[in-house]
Amino acid sequence: MKMAFVGKGGSGKTTLAALVARHLAAEDSAALLAVDADINQHLATALGISEDEAVLLPSLGDHLGQIKEYLRGDNPRISSAAAMVKTTPPGRGSRLLRVAEPNPIYDGLVRRVGGVRLAVTGPFATEDLGVACYHSKVGAVELLLNHLVDGPGEYVVVDMTAGADSFASGLFTRFDATFLVCEPTLRSVGVYRQYIGYAREFGVRVHVVGNKIDDASDVDFLREHVGGDLLTWVGRSSFVRAAERGAPRPIAELEPVNRAALNVIRAAVDGCAKDWDRYTAQAVEFHLRNAQAWGNARSGEDLAAQVDPDFVLGPQWLELAEHHR
């Protein structure tokens, strides 16, 4: 299952994404991939390494050409890696990814951080300032998710950009469940209302996770404003505070009540039913939108031709590849 963590800046979405990733990795780290798709790039430090170590991690955004070349495979509908855009969907001949199966992208760009396999989008570089938007970086994440087939017991945890910025591309549709981290404040609830308004139009599952909860009045406030979308909540935590001060502890030491909240989140993800038809259809929809808006002009090609009309992403293609192997 693929899950996204979103919310207002400062709401604690990165902290919660890190807690869930560590919680899942403690059971089977090979079946988990965490991705930092927030241009502010704090997930690595939330997982327990220093900022000096975090800046040395290889970034997806800096290797976009290599990622495209690998994923393109021998798909005859894609003329070249350069013609691929962030929304290019897979088709027959494309290389597909598994969560746990090694491949050149993982070998070069995924590192183990705090017991978690982590890929990072990469921060803005000096040469990006004033001439690029962060979507040029997170496009690598969208491509990876478009080509990734996750199976039972496998998880992808993605820390998304703050607020509703993720709606600037189709990335927000690439998840089985989206967890919106919400503080008991009007500003945080405002982000929830903005996000939910967009998400429901596309059938995106959104669960609200309360954070920085002090008492029952905080829970009542969230229930009043988000209703049944409130899934669970996390209280203020000495475990988290210690990690933020540079003294991370084993995930087993997280307060039991907060550990229980992580189990609720996992159960919500496990309860989702896969819909590969819709997943593929939404990928195609946003690809055609982007092709018409800017992709065709930039590439000099009709990018609608990259769509394989008879292809639906799913485990059947992995089984077919294994059969031919």
Short mmCIF file of C-alpha atoms in Angstrom, two decimals:
data_model
loop_
_atom_site.label_atom_id
_atom_site.label_comp_id
_atom_site.label_asym_id
_atom_site.label_seq_id
_atom_site.Cartn_x
_atom_site.Cartn_y
_atom_site.Cartn_z
CA MET A 1 0.00 0.00 0.00
CA LYS A 2 1.11 3.53 -0.79
CA MET A 3 0.40 6.22 1.81
CA ALA A 4 0.96 9.98 1.84
CA PHE A 5 1.36 12.33 4.79
CA VAL A 6 0.18 15.89 4.20
CA GLY A 7 -0.77 18.89 6.29
CA LYS A 8 -0.02 22.48 7.16
CA GLY A 9 3.63 23.39 7.52
CA GLY A 10 4.66 22.74 11.11
CA SER A 11 1.72 20.40 11.78
CA GLY A 12 4.04 17.46 12.38
CA LYS A 13 3.44 15.55 9.14
CA THR A 14 7.13 14.74 8.69
CA THR A 15 7.43 13.58 12.30
CA LEU A 16 4.39 11.34 11.90
CA ALA A 17 5.62 9.97 8.55
CA ALA A 18 8.91 9.08 10.26
CA LEU A 19 7.14 7.40 13.18
CA VAL A 20 4.95 5.31 10.87
CA ALA A 21 7.95 4.37 8.72
CA ARG A 22 9.97 3.28 11.74
CA HIS A 23 6.97 1.41 13.14
CA LEU A 24 6.52 -0.55 9.91
CA ALA A 25 10.26 -1.09 9.37
CA ALA A 26 10.58 -2.62 12.81
CA GLU A 27 8.51 -5.54 11.53
CA ASP A 28 9.98 -5.90 8.02
CA SER A 29 12.32 -3.17 6.79
CA ALA A 30 12.74 -4.78 3.35
CA ALA A 31 9.01 -4.42 2.64
CA LEU A 32 9.06 -0.66 3.26
CA LEU A 33 10.21 2.28 1.16
CA ALA A 34 10.04 5.82 2.54
CA VAL A 35 10.23 8.83 0.20
CA ASP A 36 10.79 12.46 1.12
CA ALA A 37 8.81 14.41 -1.50
CA ASP A 38 8.82 17.66 0.50
CA ILE A 39 11.30 20.12 -0.97
CA ASN A 40 12.22 21.16 2.59
CA GLN A 41 13.74 17.69 3.07
CA HIS A 42 13.40 16.92 6.80
CA LEU A 43 12.43 13.24 6.74
CA ALA A 44 16.00 11.96 6.98
CA THR A 45 16.68 13.98 10.13
CA ALA A 46 13.32 12.91 11.56
CA LEU A 47 14.51 9.34 11.06
CA GLY A 48 17.54 10.04 13.22
CA ILE A 49 20.54 11.33 11.27
CA SER A 50 22.18 14.74 11.47
CA GLU A 51 21.62 17.52 8.93
CA ASP A 52 25.25 17.18 7.84
CA GLU A 53 24.65 13.50 7.06
CA ALA A 54 21.30 14.21 5.39
CA VAL A 55 22.77 16.59 2.80
CA LEU A 56 25.07 13.79 1.62
CA LEU A 57 22.18 11.52 0.63
CA PRO A 58 21.81 11.04 -3.15
CA SER A 59 18.70 12.71 -4.55
CA LEU A 60 16.13 11.51 -7.05
CA GLY A 61 15.84 14.96 -8.62
CA ASP A 62 19.53 15.03 -9.53
CA HIS A 63 19.27 11.71 -11.37
CA LEU A 64 16.01 12.19 -13.24
CA GLY A 65 17.55 11.32 -16.61
CA GLN A 66 18.85 7.99 -15.34
CA ILE A 67 15.50 7.21 -13.70
CA LYS A 68 13.67 7.89 -16.97
CA GLU A 69 16.09 5.79 -18.99
CA TYR A 70 15.63 2.82 -16.69
CA LEU A 71 11.83 3.05 -16.43
CA ARG A 72 11.43 3.54 -20.17
CA GLY A 73 12.82 0.06 -20.84
CA ASP A 74 11.92 -0.93 -24.37
CA ASN A 75 8.46 0.62 -24.39
CA PRO A 76 7.96 1.37 -28.10
CA ARG A 77 5.56 4.24 -27.38
CA ILE A 78 8.29 6.34 -25.72
CA SER A 79 10.71 7.73 -28.32
CA SER A 80 13.44 8.58 -25.80
CA ALA A 81 14.05 9.17 -22.13
CA ALA A 82 14.13 12.90 -22.89
CA ALA A 83 10.54 12.67 -24.14
CA MET A 84 9.33 11.32 -20.81
CA VAL A 85 7.66 13.79 -18.45
CA LYS A 86 6.72 13.39 -14.79
CA THR A 87 3.31 11.96 -15.71
CA THR A 88 4.41 9.49 -18.40
CA PRO A 89 2.53 6.28 -17.56
CA PRO A 90 3.98 2.79 -17.96
CA GLY A 91 3.04 0.51 -20.81
CA ARG A 92 4.13 -2.76 -22.32
CA GLY A 93 7.92 -2.78 -22.36
CA SER A 94 8.30 -0.37 -19.43
CA ARG A 95 10.32 -1.49 -16.45
CA LEU A 96 8.21 -1.84 -13.32
CA LEU A 97 9.41 -1.55 -9.74
CA ARG A 98 8.67 -3.59 -6.64
CA VAL A 99 9.01 -2.27 -3.10
CA ALA A 100 11.51 -4.89 -1.97
CA GLU A 101 13.08 -6.14 -5.20
CA PRO A 102 16.51 -4.60 -5.97
CA ASN A 103 16.96 -2.50 -9.09
CA PRO A 104 19.50 0.07 -10.30
CA ILE A 105 17.42 3.02 -9.01
CA TYR A 106 17.31 1.64 -5.48
CA ASP A 107 20.95 0.58 -5.63
CA GLY A 108 22.06 4.09 -6.52
CA LEU A 109 19.55 6.31 -4.76
CA VAL A 110 18.03 4.51 -1.75
CA ARG A 111 19.87 4.52 1.56
CA ARG A 112 19.07 2.98 4.92
CA VAL A 113 18.43 5.72 7.48
CA GLY A 114 17.42 4.85 11.04
CA GLY A 115 16.53 1.34 9.92
CA VAL A 116 14.33 2.65 7.09
CA ARG A 117 15.02 2.45 3.35
CA LEU A 118 14.78 6.07 2.24
CA ALA A 119 14.80 7.95 -1.07
CA VAL A 120 14.84 11.76 -1.11
CA THR A 121 13.68 14.17 -3.78
CA GLY A 122 16.54 16.53 -3.05
CA PRO A 123 16.58 20.19 -2.02
CA PHE A 124 16.70 23.23 -4.24
CA ALA A 125 20.23 23.90 -5.44
CA THR A 126 21.65 27.37 -6.01
CA GLU A 127 21.21 26.98 -9.76
CA ASP A 128 17.49 26.25 -9.26
CA LEU A 129 16.73 29.52 -7.52
CA GLY A 130 14.54 31.81 -9.60
CA VAL A 131 14.46 29.49 -12.60
CA ALA A 132 12.80 26.25 -11.45
CA CYS A 133 9.86 25.14 -9.34
CA TYR A 134 9.96 22.26 -6.90
CA HIS A 135 7.73 20.20 -9.19
CA SER A 136 10.79 19.66 -11.39
CA LYS A 137 12.25 17.77 -8.41
CA VAL A 138 9.23 15.81 -7.24
CA GLY A 139 8.49 14.70 -10.79
CA ALA A 140 10.90 11.85 -10.11
CA VAL A 141 8.63 10.66 -7.27
CA GLU A 142 5.58 10.71 -9.52
CA LEU A 143 7.40 8.64 -12.14
CA LEU A 144 8.49 6.10 -9.54
CA LEU A 145 4.99 5.72 -8.12
CA ASN A 146 3.50 5.41 -11.61
CA HIS A 147 5.80 2.45 -12.26
CA LEU A 148 5.65 0.78 -8.84
CA VAL A 149 3.60 -2.34 -8.13
CA ASP A 150 3.24 -2.88 -4.40
CA GLY A 151 2.01 -6.21 -3.11
CA PRO A 152 0.49 -7.54 0.14
CA GLY A 153 2.48 -6.55 3.21
CA GLU A 154 4.51 -3.95 1.30
CA TYR A 155 4.36 -0.24 2.11
CA VAL A 156 5.46 3.05 0.61
CA VAL A 157 5.43 6.04 2.99
CA VAL A 158 5.70 9.46 1.32
CA ASP A 159 6.18 12.75 3.13
CA MET A 160 4.49 15.27 0.85
CA THR A 161 4.93 19.00 0.50
CA ALA A 162 3.02 21.20 2.94
CA GLY A 163 -0.48 22.51 2.37
CA ALA A 164 -2.32 21.90 -0.90
CA ASP A 165 0.71 22.37 -3.16
CA SER A 166 0.64 18.69 -4.16
CA PHE A 167 -2.46 19.39 -6.25
CA ALA A 168 -0.26 21.16 -8.79
CA SER A 169 0.34 17.71 -10.31
CA GLY A 170 -1.32 14.30 -10.31
CA LEU A 171 0.93 13.12 -7.48
CA PHE A 172 -1.90 13.37 -4.96
CA THR A 173 -3.75 10.51 -6.71
CA ARG A 174 -0.85 8.05 -6.42
CA PHE A 175 -1.79 6.74 -2.97
CA ASP A 176 -4.12 4.17 -1.48
CA ALA A 177 -4.63 6.41 1.56
CA THR A 178 -3.71 9.97 2.46
CA PHE A 179 -3.21 10.99 6.08
CA LEU A 180 -3.74 14.66 6.75
CA VAL A 181 -1.99 15.65 9.96
CA CYS A 182 -4.04 18.29 11.72
CA GLU A 183 -3.35 20.32 14.85
CA PRO A 184 -6.32 21.48 16.93
CA THR A 185 -6.17 24.99 15.44
CA LEU A 186 -8.30 26.91 12.95
CA ARG A 187 -5.35 27.35 10.56
CA SER A 188 -4.69 23.64 10.45
CA VAL A 189 -8.39 22.87 9.99
CA GLY A 190 -8.41 25.40 7.13
CA VAL A 191 -5.80 23.35 5.28
CA TYR A 192 -7.94 20.26 5.85
CA ARG A 193 -10.96 21.95 4.26
CA GLN A 194 -8.92 23.07 1.27
CA TYR A 195 -7.38 19.63 0.80
CA ILE A 196 -10.56 17.64 1.23
CA GLY A 197 -12.36 19.81 -1.31
CA TYR A 198 -9.89 18.85 -4.02
CA ALA A 199 -9.32 15.26 -2.93
CA ARG A 200 -12.94 14.12 -2.91
CA GLU A 201 -13.37 15.18 -6.54
CA PHE A 202 -10.91 12.43 -7.45
CA GLY A 203 -11.97 9.79 -4.94
CA VAL A 204 -8.83 10.20 -2.83
CA ARG A 205 -9.17 8.60 0.61
CA VAL A 206 -8.26 11.16 3.28
CA HIS A 207 -7.96 10.33 6.98
CA VAL A 208 -7.28 13.05 9.53
CA VAL A 209 -4.70 12.32 12.20
CA GLY A 210 -4.76 14.76 15.10
CA ASN A 211 -1.35 15.84 16.38
CA LYS A 212 -0.02 17.74 19.40
CA ILE A 213 -3.09 16.74 21.38
CA ASP A 214 -3.05 17.82 25.01
CA ASP A 215 -6.48 16.82 26.28
CA ALA A 216 -10.03 15.82 25.40
CA SER A 217 -10.94 19.38 24.41
CA ASP A 218 -8.42 19.18 21.55
CA VAL A 219 -10.04 15.99 20.29
CA ASP A 220 -13.50 17.55 20.61
CA PHE A 221 -12.31 20.56 18.58
CA LEU A 222 -11.10 18.33 15.76
CA ARG A 223 -14.26 16.23 15.79
CA GLU A 224 -16.32 19.41 15.54
CA HIS A 225 -14.43 20.58 12.45
CA VAL A 226 -13.51 17.38 10.58
CA GLY A 227 -16.24 15.01 11.74
CA GLY A 228 -15.92 11.40 10.73
CA ASP A 229 -12.66 12.02 8.87
CA LEU A 230 -10.85 12.01 12.22
CA LEU A 231 -9.15 8.62 12.33
CA THR A 232 -6.94 8.84 15.41
CA TRP A 233 -4.64 11.26 17.21
CA VAL A 234 -1.16 11.53 18.69
CA GLY A 235 -0.48 13.25 21.98
CA ARG A 236 2.50 15.40 22.84
CA SER A 237 5.44 13.07 23.19
CA SER A 238 8.66 13.03 25.20
CA PHE A 239 9.86 10.40 22.69
CA VAL A 240 9.43 12.85 19.80
CA ARG A 241 10.90 15.72 21.81
CA ALA A 242 14.03 13.67 22.53
CA ALA A 243 14.42 12.88 18.83
CA GLU A 244 14.06 16.55 17.92
CA ARG A 245 16.86 17.31 20.37
CA GLY A 246 19.17 14.83 18.68
CA ALA A 247 18.64 11.86 21.00
CA PRO A 248 16.44 9.38 19.06
CA ARG A 249 15.33 6.25 20.90
CA PRO A 250 14.18 2.83 19.64
CA ILE A 251 10.63 2.95 18.27
CA ALA A 252 9.60 0.36 20.88
CA GLU A 253 10.00 3.12 23.49
CA LEU A 254 7.30 5.31 21.95
CA GLU A 255 4.48 5.93 24.42
CA PRO A 256 1.93 3.05 24.24
CA VAL A 257 -0.98 5.39 23.49
CA ASN A 258 0.90 6.88 20.54
CA ARG A 259 2.05 3.45 19.38
CA ALA A 260 -1.61 2.45 19.36
CA ALA A 261 -2.34 5.39 17.05
CA LEU A 262 0.29 4.08 14.62
CA ASN A 263 -1.46 0.72 14.63
CA VAL A 264 -4.74 2.45 13.78
CA ILE A 265 -3.04 4.15 10.82
CA ARG A 266 -1.64 0.84 9.62
CA ALA A 267 -5.02 -0.86 9.96
CA ALA A 268 -6.62 1.90 7.87
CA VAL A 269 -4.08 1.32 5.11
CA ASP A 270 -4.41 -2.45 5.28
CA GLY A 271 -8.16 -2.07 4.98
CA CYS A 272 -7.94 -0.31 1.61
CA ALA A 273 -8.86 -2.30 -1.48
CA LYS A 274 -6.50 -2.01 -4.45
CA ASP A 275 -8.07 -0.49 -7.56
CA TRP A 276 -5.47 -0.78 -10.32
CA ASP A 277 -7.99 0.23 -12.99
CA ARG A 278 -8.66 3.58 -11.34
CA TYR A 279 -4.99 4.05 -10.49
CA THR A 280 -4.04 3.62 -14.14
CA ALA A 281 -6.94 5.72 -15.44
CA GLN A 282 -5.97 8.64 -13.19
CA ALA A 283 -2.35 8.39 -14.31
CA VAL A 284 -3.48 8.60 -17.92
CA GLU A 285 -5.88 11.47 -17.19
CA PHE A 286 -3.19 13.66 -15.64
CA HIS A 287 -0.69 12.73 -18.32
CA LEU A 288 -3.07 13.89 -21.04
CA ARG A 289 -3.76 17.10 -19.11
CA ASN A 290 -0.05 17.83 -18.77
CA ALA A 291 0.63 16.92 -22.38
CA GLN A 292 -1.96 19.41 -23.59
CA ALA A 293 -0.97 22.14 -21.12
CA TRP A 294 2.81 22.15 -21.63
CA GLY A 295 4.28 18.73 -22.39
CA ASN A 296 3.66 18.63 -26.13
CA ALA A 297 5.17 22.07 -26.64
CA ARG A 298 8.21 21.29 -24.51
CA SER A 299 8.95 17.91 -26.06
CA GLY A 300 7.94 18.68 -29.63
CA GLU A 301 5.87 15.49 -29.66
CA ASP A 302 2.29 14.46 -29.09
CA LEU A 303 2.72 12.88 -25.66
CA ALA A 304 -0.75 11.34 -25.83
CA ALA A 305 0.91 8.71 -28.01
CA GLN A 306 2.81 7.50 -24.93
CA VAL A 307 -0.41 6.04 -23.50
CA ASP A 308 -0.78 2.29 -24.00
CA PRO A 309 -4.59 1.93 -24.19
CA ASP A 310 -4.58 -1.77 -23.32
CA PHE A 311 -2.26 -1.52 -20.32
CA VAL A 312 -3.49 -1.57 -16.72
CA LEU A 313 -0.78 -1.48 -14.06
CA GLY A 314 -0.88 -4.37 -11.64
CA PRO A 315 0.76 -7.60 -10.46
CA GLN A 316 -0.23 -9.46 -13.63
CA TRP A 317 2.63 -7.77 -15.48
CA LEU A 318 5.13 -8.92 -12.85
CA GLU A 319 3.82 -12.45 -13.17
CA LEU A 320 4.17 -12.25 -16.95
CA ALA A 321 7.74 -10.99 -16.66
CA GLU A 322 8.56 -13.83 -14.25
CA HIS A 323 7.05 -16.35 -16.66
CA HIS A 324 9.20 -15.10 -19.55
CA ARG A 325 12.26 -15.08 -17.32
#
